[in-house]
Amino acid sequence: AAEKGDLRSKYSLAIQYMSNPETIDRVKARDLLESALMSKDEEEEEEDKEIEGLITFALGTLEEAEKGDEHETTMELYLRSAKRGHSGACFKIGQNFQKNQDFENARQWFVNGAALGHADCHHSLSTMYVNGEGGTQDFQKGFQLALRAVHLS
């Protein structure tokens, strides 16, 4: 199915190349992911947006492994994925802003990811509220977010 251009099949095969210790091949994974992005239709359906989010997140993960999390291409891929509703991409972007002491932007990206149900975004946001990073300090809100993070984990 991957050879015929099925996006989900290309994504699944690429993930196998990225994660299976017996078959790790980042070059093949990147080729599959990039070809999947190039072969998708311009008129996106909701399902295509979801798979594009997964594909761009996987490409971002590859880019991060090779060049680091602050590389421009890595962040562009995560941004593209986040715009498609990928909560993990929101978390990665938030982490990057947090690492660079840009707490207001970090907080906003964690809010975005938390709205999509990402447990780690809830946890990071909880810590930011308790510490007053990126906005007003609010212990009650921080506690509520921590409980939600535990519930989602």
mmCIF file with all atom_site columns, C-alpha atoms in Angstrom:
data_model
loop_
_atom_site.group_PDB
_atom_site.id
_atom_site.type_symbol
_atom_site.label_atom_id
_atom_site.label_alt_id
_atom_site.label_comp_id
_atom_site.label_asym_id
_atom_site.label_entity_id
_atom_site.label_seq_id
_atom_site.pdbx_PDB_ins_code
_atom_site.Cartn_x
_atom_site.Cartn_y
_atom_site.Cartn_z
_atom_site.occupancy
_atom_site.B_iso_or_equiv
_atom_site.pdbx_formal_charge
_atom_site.auth_seq_id
_atom_site.auth_comp_id
_atom_site.auth_asym_id
_atom_site.auth_atom_id
_atom_site.pdbx_PDB_model_num
ATOM 1   C CA . ALA A 1 1   ? 0.000   0.000  0.000  1.00 0.00 ? 1   ALA A CA 1
ATOM 2   C CA . ALA A 1 2   ? 2.918   2.358  0.697  1.00 0.00 ? 2   ALA A CA 1
ATOM 3   C CA . GLU A 1 3   ? 4.194   1.874  -2.857 1.00 0.00 ? 3   GLU A CA 1
ATOM 4   C CA . LYS A 1 4   ? 0.760   2.871  -4.189 1.00 0.00 ? 4   LYS A CA 1
ATOM 5   C CA . GLY A 1 5   ? 0.898   6.182  -2.355 1.00 0.00 ? 5   GLY A CA 1
ATOM 6   C CA . ASP A 1 6   ? -1.333  5.518  0.664  1.00 0.00 ? 6   ASP A CA 1
ATOM 7   C CA . LEU A 1 7   ? -0.360  8.212  3.187  1.00 0.00 ? 7   LEU A CA 1
ATOM 8   C CA . ARG A 1 8   ? -1.058  6.154  6.306  1.00 0.00 ? 8   ARG A CA 1
ATOM 9   C CA . SER A 1 9   ? 0.912   3.207  4.941  1.00 0.00 ? 9   SER A CA 1
ATOM 10  C CA . LYS A 1 10  ? 3.892   5.429  4.125  1.00 0.00 ? 10  LYS A CA 1
ATOM 11  C CA . TYR A 1 11  ? 3.700   6.950  7.597  1.00 0.00 ? 11  TYR A CA 1
ATOM 12  C CA . SER A 1 12  ? 3.482   3.517  9.284  1.00 0.00 ? 12  SER A CA 1
ATOM 13  C CA . LEU A 1 13  ? 6.401   2.150  7.299  1.00 0.00 ? 13  LEU A CA 1
ATOM 14  C CA . ALA A 1 14  ? 8.479   5.257  8.037  1.00 0.00 ? 14  ALA A CA 1
ATOM 15  C CA . ILE A 1 15  ? 7.792   4.869  11.762 1.00 0.00 ? 15  ILE A CA 1
ATOM 16  C CA . GLN A 1 16  ? 9.014   1.270  11.511 1.00 0.00 ? 16  GLN A CA 1
ATOM 17  C CA . TYR A 1 17  ? 12.227  2.511  9.895  1.00 0.00 ? 17  TYR A CA 1
ATOM 18  C CA . MET A 1 18  ? 12.594  5.103  12.672 1.00 0.00 ? 18  MET A CA 1
ATOM 19  C CA . SER A 1 19  ? 11.868  2.950  15.697 1.00 0.00 ? 19  SER A CA 1
ATOM 20  C CA . ASN A 1 20  ? 12.451  -0.760 15.113 1.00 0.00 ? 20  ASN A CA 1
ATOM 21  C CA . PRO A 1 21  ? 16.019  -1.545 16.268 1.00 0.00 ? 21  PRO A CA 1
ATOM 22  C CA . GLU A 1 22  ? 16.303  -4.271 13.642 1.00 0.00 ? 22  GLU A CA 1
ATOM 23  C CA . THR A 1 23  ? 15.371  -2.009 10.739 1.00 0.00 ? 23  THR A CA 1
ATOM 24  C CA . ILE A 1 24  ? 16.470  1.528  11.699 1.00 0.00 ? 24  ILE A CA 1
ATOM 25  C CA . ASP A 1 25  ? 17.049  3.505  8.530  1.00 0.00 ? 25  ASP A CA 1
ATOM 26  C CA . ARG A 1 26  ? 16.487  7.233  8.902  1.00 0.00 ? 26  ARG A CA 1
ATOM 27  C CA . VAL A 1 27  ? 17.170  7.882  5.215  1.00 0.00 ? 27  VAL A CA 1
ATOM 28  C CA . LYS A 1 28  ? 14.375  5.539  4.119  1.00 0.00 ? 28  LYS A CA 1
ATOM 29  C CA . ALA A 1 29  ? 12.083  6.978  6.805  1.00 0.00 ? 29  ALA A CA 1
ATOM 30  C CA . ARG A 1 30  ? 12.743  10.556 5.635  1.00 0.00 ? 30  ARG A CA 1
ATOM 31  C CA . ASP A 1 31  ? 12.223  9.588  1.973  1.00 0.00 ? 31  ASP A CA 1
ATOM 32  C CA . LEU A 1 32  ? 8.880   7.956  2.769  1.00 0.00 ? 32  LEU A CA 1
ATOM 33  C CA . LEU A 1 33  ? 7.674   10.876 4.881  1.00 0.00 ? 33  LEU A CA 1
ATOM 34  C CA . GLU A 1 34  ? 8.733   13.505 2.346  1.00 0.00 ? 34  GLU A CA 1
ATOM 35  C CA . SER A 1 35  ? 7.184   11.558 -0.531 1.00 0.00 ? 35  SER A CA 1
ATOM 36  C CA . ALA A 1 36  ? 3.950   11.240 1.466  1.00 0.00 ? 36  ALA A CA 1
ATOM 37  C CA . LEU A 1 37  ? 3.812   15.012 1.945  1.00 0.00 ? 37  LEU A CA 1
ATOM 38  C CA . MET A 1 38  ? 4.479   15.661 -1.735 1.00 0.00 ? 38  MET A CA 1
ATOM 39  C CA . SER A 1 39  ? 1.890   13.138 -2.915 1.00 0.00 ? 39  SER A CA 1
ATOM 40  C CA . LYS A 1 40  ? -1.064  14.358 -0.864 1.00 0.00 ? 40  LYS A CA 1
ATOM 41  C CA . ASP A 1 41  ? -3.894  16.188 -2.567 1.00 0.00 ? 41  ASP A CA 1
ATOM 42  C CA . GLU A 1 42  ? -4.106  19.960 -2.368 1.00 0.00 ? 42  GLU A CA 1
ATOM 43  C CA . GLU A 1 43  ? -7.759  19.728 -1.311 1.00 0.00 ? 43  GLU A CA 1
ATOM 44  C CA . GLU A 1 44  ? -7.350  18.386 2.181  1.00 0.00 ? 44  GLU A CA 1
ATOM 45  C CA . GLU A 1 45  ? -9.951  16.375 3.943  1.00 0.00 ? 45  GLU A CA 1
ATOM 46  C CA . GLU A 1 46  ? -10.018 16.249 7.727  1.00 0.00 ? 46  GLU A CA 1
ATOM 47  C CA . GLU A 1 47  ? -8.302  12.845 7.728  1.00 0.00 ? 47  GLU A CA 1
ATOM 48  C CA . ASP A 1 48  ? -5.533  14.214 5.476  1.00 0.00 ? 48  ASP A CA 1
ATOM 49  C CA . LYS A 1 49  ? -4.905  17.051 7.956  1.00 0.00 ? 49  LYS A CA 1
ATOM 50  C CA . GLU A 1 50  ? -4.454  14.514 10.729 1.00 0.00 ? 50  GLU A CA 1
ATOM 51  C CA . ILE A 1 51  ? -2.014  12.350 8.770  1.00 0.00 ? 51  ILE A CA 1
ATOM 52  C CA . GLU A 1 52  ? -0.111  15.423 7.561  1.00 0.00 ? 52  GLU A CA 1
ATOM 53  C CA . GLY A 1 53  ? 0.231   16.447 11.220 1.00 0.00 ? 53  GLY A CA 1
ATOM 54  C CA . LEU A 1 54  ? 1.642   13.019 12.036 1.00 0.00 ? 54  LEU A CA 1
ATOM 55  C CA . ILE A 1 55  ? 3.996   13.061 9.058  1.00 0.00 ? 55  ILE A CA 1
ATOM 56  C CA . THR A 1 56  ? 5.362   16.537 9.741  1.00 0.00 ? 56  THR A CA 1
ATOM 57  C CA . PHE A 1 57  ? 5.787   15.661 13.432 1.00 0.00 ? 57  PHE A CA 1
ATOM 58  C CA . ALA A 1 58  ? 7.760   12.543 12.463 1.00 0.00 ? 58  ALA A CA 1
ATOM 59  C CA . LEU A 1 59  ? 9.920   14.615 10.097 1.00 0.00 ? 59  LEU A CA 1
ATOM 60  C CA . GLY A 1 60  ? 10.472  17.124 12.892 1.00 0.00 ? 60  GLY A CA 1
ATOM 61  C CA . THR A 1 61  ? 11.531  14.304 15.186 1.00 0.00 ? 61  THR A CA 1
ATOM 62  C CA . LEU A 1 62  ? 14.042  13.082 12.596 1.00 0.00 ? 62  LEU A CA 1
ATOM 63  C CA . GLU A 1 63  ? 15.319  16.618 12.081 1.00 0.00 ? 63  GLU A CA 1
ATOM 64  C CA . GLU A 1 64  ? 15.657  17.099 15.848 1.00 0.00 ? 64  GLU A CA 1
ATOM 65  C CA . ALA A 1 65  ? 17.603  13.844 16.192 1.00 0.00 ? 65  ALA A CA 1
ATOM 66  C CA . GLU A 1 66  ? 20.001  14.938 13.468 1.00 0.00 ? 66  GLU A CA 1
ATOM 67  C CA . LYS A 1 67  ? 20.339  18.698 14.027 1.00 0.00 ? 67  LYS A CA 1
ATOM 68  C CA . GLY A 1 68  ? 18.915  19.530 17.443 1.00 0.00 ? 68  GLY A CA 1
ATOM 69  C CA . ASP A 1 69  ? 15.669  20.996 18.692 1.00 0.00 ? 69  ASP A CA 1
ATOM 70  C CA . GLU A 1 70  ? 16.592  24.606 17.934 1.00 0.00 ? 70  GLU A CA 1
ATOM 71  C CA . HIS A 1 71  ? 17.283  24.068 14.252 1.00 0.00 ? 71  HIS A CA 1
ATOM 72  C CA . GLU A 1 72  ? 15.034  26.252 12.095 1.00 0.00 ? 72  GLU A CA 1
ATOM 73  C CA . THR A 1 73  ? 13.731  23.364 9.987  1.00 0.00 ? 73  THR A CA 1
ATOM 74  C CA . THR A 1 74  ? 12.847  21.373 13.111 1.00 0.00 ? 74  THR A CA 1
ATOM 75  C CA . MET A 1 75  ? 10.694  24.194 14.468 1.00 0.00 ? 75  MET A CA 1
ATOM 76  C CA . GLU A 1 76  ? 9.089   24.804 11.047 1.00 0.00 ? 76  GLU A CA 1
ATOM 77  C CA . LEU A 1 77  ? 8.056   21.150 10.875 1.00 0.00 ? 77  LEU A CA 1
ATOM 78  C CA . TYR A 1 78  ? 6.693   21.216 14.412 1.00 0.00 ? 78  TYR A CA 1
ATOM 79  C CA . LEU A 1 79  ? 4.777   24.438 13.645 1.00 0.00 ? 79  LEU A CA 1
ATOM 80  C CA . ARG A 1 80  ? 3.295   22.877 10.534 1.00 0.00 ? 80  ARG A CA 1
ATOM 81  C CA . SER A 1 81  ? 2.308   19.823 12.540 1.00 0.00 ? 81  SER A CA 1
ATOM 82  C CA . ALA A 1 82  ? 0.812   21.915 15.355 1.00 0.00 ? 82  ALA A CA 1
ATOM 83  C CA . LYS A 1 83  ? -1.318  23.814 12.825 1.00 0.00 ? 83  LYS A CA 1
ATOM 84  C CA . ARG A 1 84  ? -2.734  20.445 11.836 1.00 0.00 ? 84  ARG A CA 1
ATOM 85  C CA . GLY A 1 85  ? -3.732  19.732 15.437 1.00 0.00 ? 85  GLY A CA 1
ATOM 86  C CA . HIS A 1 86  ? -0.828  17.580 16.641 1.00 0.00 ? 86  HIS A CA 1
ATOM 87  C CA . SER A 1 87  ? -0.624  18.071 20.414 1.00 0.00 ? 87  SER A CA 1
ATOM 88  C CA . GLY A 1 88  ? 2.899   16.615 20.645 1.00 0.00 ? 88  GLY A CA 1
ATOM 89  C CA . ALA A 1 89  ? 4.128   19.314 18.284 1.00 0.00 ? 89  ALA A CA 1
ATOM 90  C CA . CYS A 1 90  ? 2.597   21.963 20.564 1.00 0.00 ? 90  CYS A CA 1
ATOM 91  C CA . PHE A 1 91  ? 4.529   20.422 23.442 1.00 0.00 ? 91  PHE A CA 1
ATOM 92  C CA . LYS A 1 92  ? 7.831   20.422 21.514 1.00 0.00 ? 92  LYS A CA 1
ATOM 93  C CA . ILE A 1 93  ? 7.362   24.078 20.525 1.00 0.00 ? 93  ILE A CA 1
ATOM 94  C CA . GLY A 1 94  ? 6.466   25.016 24.106 1.00 0.00 ? 94  GLY A CA 1
ATOM 95  C CA . GLN A 1 95  ? 9.558   23.215 25.407 1.00 0.00 ? 95  GLN A CA 1
ATOM 96  C CA . ASN A 1 96  ? 11.739  25.111 22.966 1.00 0.00 ? 96  ASN A CA 1
ATOM 97  C CA . PHE A 1 97  ? 10.341  28.477 24.045 1.00 0.00 ? 97  PHE A CA 1
ATOM 98  C CA . GLN A 1 98  ? 10.668  27.485 27.703 1.00 0.00 ? 98  GLN A CA 1
ATOM 99  C CA . LYS A 1 99  ? 14.285  26.434 27.225 1.00 0.00 ? 99  LYS A CA 1
ATOM 100 C CA . ASN A 1 100 ? 14.974  29.854 25.716 1.00 0.00 ? 100 ASN A CA 1
ATOM 101 C CA . GLN A 1 101 ? 13.308  31.645 28.648 1.00 0.00 ? 101 GLN A CA 1
ATOM 102 C CA . ASP A 1 102 ? 10.397  32.905 26.482 1.00 0.00 ? 102 ASP A CA 1
ATOM 103 C CA . PHE A 1 103 ? 7.796   31.922 29.046 1.00 0.00 ? 103 PHE A CA 1
ATOM 104 C CA . GLU A 1 104 ? 4.836   33.783 27.534 1.00 0.00 ? 104 GLU A CA 1
ATOM 105 C CA . ASN A 1 105 ? 5.120   31.918 24.228 1.00 0.00 ? 105 ASN A CA 1
ATOM 106 C CA . ALA A 1 106 ? 5.901   28.649 26.014 1.00 0.00 ? 106 ALA A CA 1
ATOM 107 C CA . ARG A 1 107 ? 2.791   29.030 28.130 1.00 0.00 ? 107 ARG A CA 1
ATOM 108 C CA . GLN A 1 108 ? 0.634   29.684 25.064 1.00 0.00 ? 108 GLN A CA 1
ATOM 109 C CA . TRP A 1 109 ? 1.919   26.588 23.251 1.00 0.00 ? 109 TRP A CA 1
ATOM 110 C CA . PHE A 1 110 ? 1.335   24.469 26.351 1.00 0.00 ? 110 PHE A CA 1
ATOM 111 C CA . VAL A 1 111 ? -2.219  25.886 26.513 1.00 0.00 ? 111 VAL A CA 1
ATOM 112 C CA . ASN A 1 112 ? -2.701  24.869 22.861 1.00 0.00 ? 112 ASN A CA 1
ATOM 113 C CA . GLY A 1 113 ? -1.421  21.340 23.502 1.00 0.00 ? 113 GLY A CA 1
ATOM 114 C CA . ALA A 1 114 ? -3.428  20.989 26.714 1.00 0.00 ? 114 ALA A CA 1
ATOM 115 C CA . ALA A 1 115 ? -6.578  21.945 24.813 1.00 0.00 ? 115 ALA A CA 1
ATOM 116 C CA . LEU A 1 116 ? -5.804  18.999 22.531 1.00 0.00 ? 116 LEU A CA 1
ATOM 117 C CA . GLY A 1 117 ? -5.460  16.672 25.540 1.00 0.00 ? 117 GLY A CA 1
ATOM 118 C CA . HIS A 1 118 ? -1.670  16.371 25.816 1.00 0.00 ? 118 HIS A CA 1
ATOM 119 C CA . ALA A 1 119 ? -0.774  15.282 29.382 1.00 0.00 ? 119 ALA A CA 1
ATOM 120 C CA . ASP A 1 120 ? 2.757   16.713 29.311 1.00 0.00 ? 120 ASP A CA 1
ATOM 121 C CA . CYS A 1 121 ? 1.372   20.089 28.220 1.00 0.00 ? 121 CYS A CA 1
ATOM 122 C CA . HIS A 1 122 ? -0.951  20.029 31.237 1.00 0.00 ? 122 HIS A CA 1
ATOM 123 C CA . HIS A 1 123 ? 1.995   19.192 33.493 1.00 0.00 ? 123 HIS A CA 1
ATOM 124 C CA . SER A 1 124 ? 4.261   21.905 32.069 1.00 0.00 ? 124 SER A CA 1
ATOM 125 C CA . LEU A 1 125 ? 1.466   24.441 32.216 1.00 0.00 ? 125 LEU A CA 1
ATOM 126 C CA . SER A 1 126 ? 0.788   23.454 35.824 1.00 0.00 ? 126 SER A CA 1
ATOM 127 C CA . THR A 1 127 ? 4.398   24.165 36.739 1.00 0.00 ? 127 THR A CA 1
ATOM 128 C CA . MET A 1 128 ? 4.303   27.497 34.931 1.00 0.00 ? 128 MET A CA 1
ATOM 129 C CA . TYR A 1 129 ? 1.178   28.592 36.822 1.00 0.00 ? 129 TYR A CA 1
ATOM 130 C CA . VAL A 1 130 ? 2.667   27.566 40.171 1.00 0.00 ? 130 VAL A CA 1
ATOM 131 C CA . ASN A 1 131 ? 5.913   29.439 39.389 1.00 0.00 ? 131 ASN A CA 1
ATOM 132 C CA . GLY A 1 132 ? 4.191   32.417 37.749 1.00 0.00 ? 132 GLY A CA 1
ATOM 133 C CA . GLU A 1 133 ? 6.138   31.905 34.523 1.00 0.00 ? 133 GLU A CA 1
ATOM 134 C CA . GLY A 1 134 ? 4.709   33.572 31.424 1.00 0.00 ? 134 GLY A CA 1
ATOM 135 C CA . GLY A 1 135 ? 1.786   35.106 33.285 1.00 0.00 ? 135 GLY A CA 1
ATOM 136 C CA . THR A 1 136 ? 0.008   35.389 36.588 1.00 0.00 ? 136 THR A CA 1
ATOM 137 C CA . GLN A 1 137 ? 0.870   32.970 39.373 1.00 0.00 ? 137 GLN A CA 1
ATOM 138 C CA . ASP A 1 138 ? -2.132  30.820 40.254 1.00 0.00 ? 138 ASP A CA 1
ATOM 139 C CA . PHE A 1 139 ? -1.644  27.890 42.631 1.00 0.00 ? 139 PHE A CA 1
ATOM 140 C CA . GLN A 1 140 ? -5.228  26.661 42.294 1.00 0.00 ? 140 GLN A CA 1
ATOM 141 C CA . LYS A 1 141 ? -5.066  26.577 38.487 1.00 0.00 ? 141 LYS A CA 1
ATOM 142 C CA . GLY A 1 142 ? -1.652  24.882 38.696 1.00 0.00 ? 142 GLY A CA 1
ATOM 143 C CA . PHE A 1 143 ? -3.058  22.220 41.015 1.00 0.00 ? 143 PHE A CA 1
ATOM 144 C CA . GLN A 1 144 ? -6.065  21.615 38.728 1.00 0.00 ? 144 GLN A CA 1
ATOM 145 C CA . LEU A 1 145 ? -3.792  21.237 35.713 1.00 0.00 ? 145 LEU A CA 1
ATOM 146 C CA . ALA A 1 146 ? -1.537  18.819 37.610 1.00 0.00 ? 146 ALA A CA 1
ATOM 147 C CA . LEU A 1 147 ? -4.546  16.659 38.470 1.00 0.00 ? 147 LEU A CA 1
ATOM 148 C CA . ARG A 1 148 ? -5.656  16.717 34.837 1.00 0.00 ? 148 ARG A CA 1
ATOM 149 C CA . ALA A 1 149 ? -2.161  15.701 33.727 1.00 0.00 ? 149 ALA A CA 1
ATOM 150 C CA . VAL A 1 150 ? -2.254  12.716 36.084 1.00 0.00 ? 150 VAL A CA 1
ATOM 151 C CA . HIS A 1 151 ? -5.710  11.770 34.833 1.00 0.00 ? 151 HIS A CA 1
ATOM 152 C CA . LEU A 1 152 ? -4.529  11.888 31.195 1.00 0.00 ? 152 LEU A CA 1
ATOM 153 C CA . SER A 1 153 ? -1.347  9.878  31.836 1.00 0.00 ? 153 SER A CA 1
#
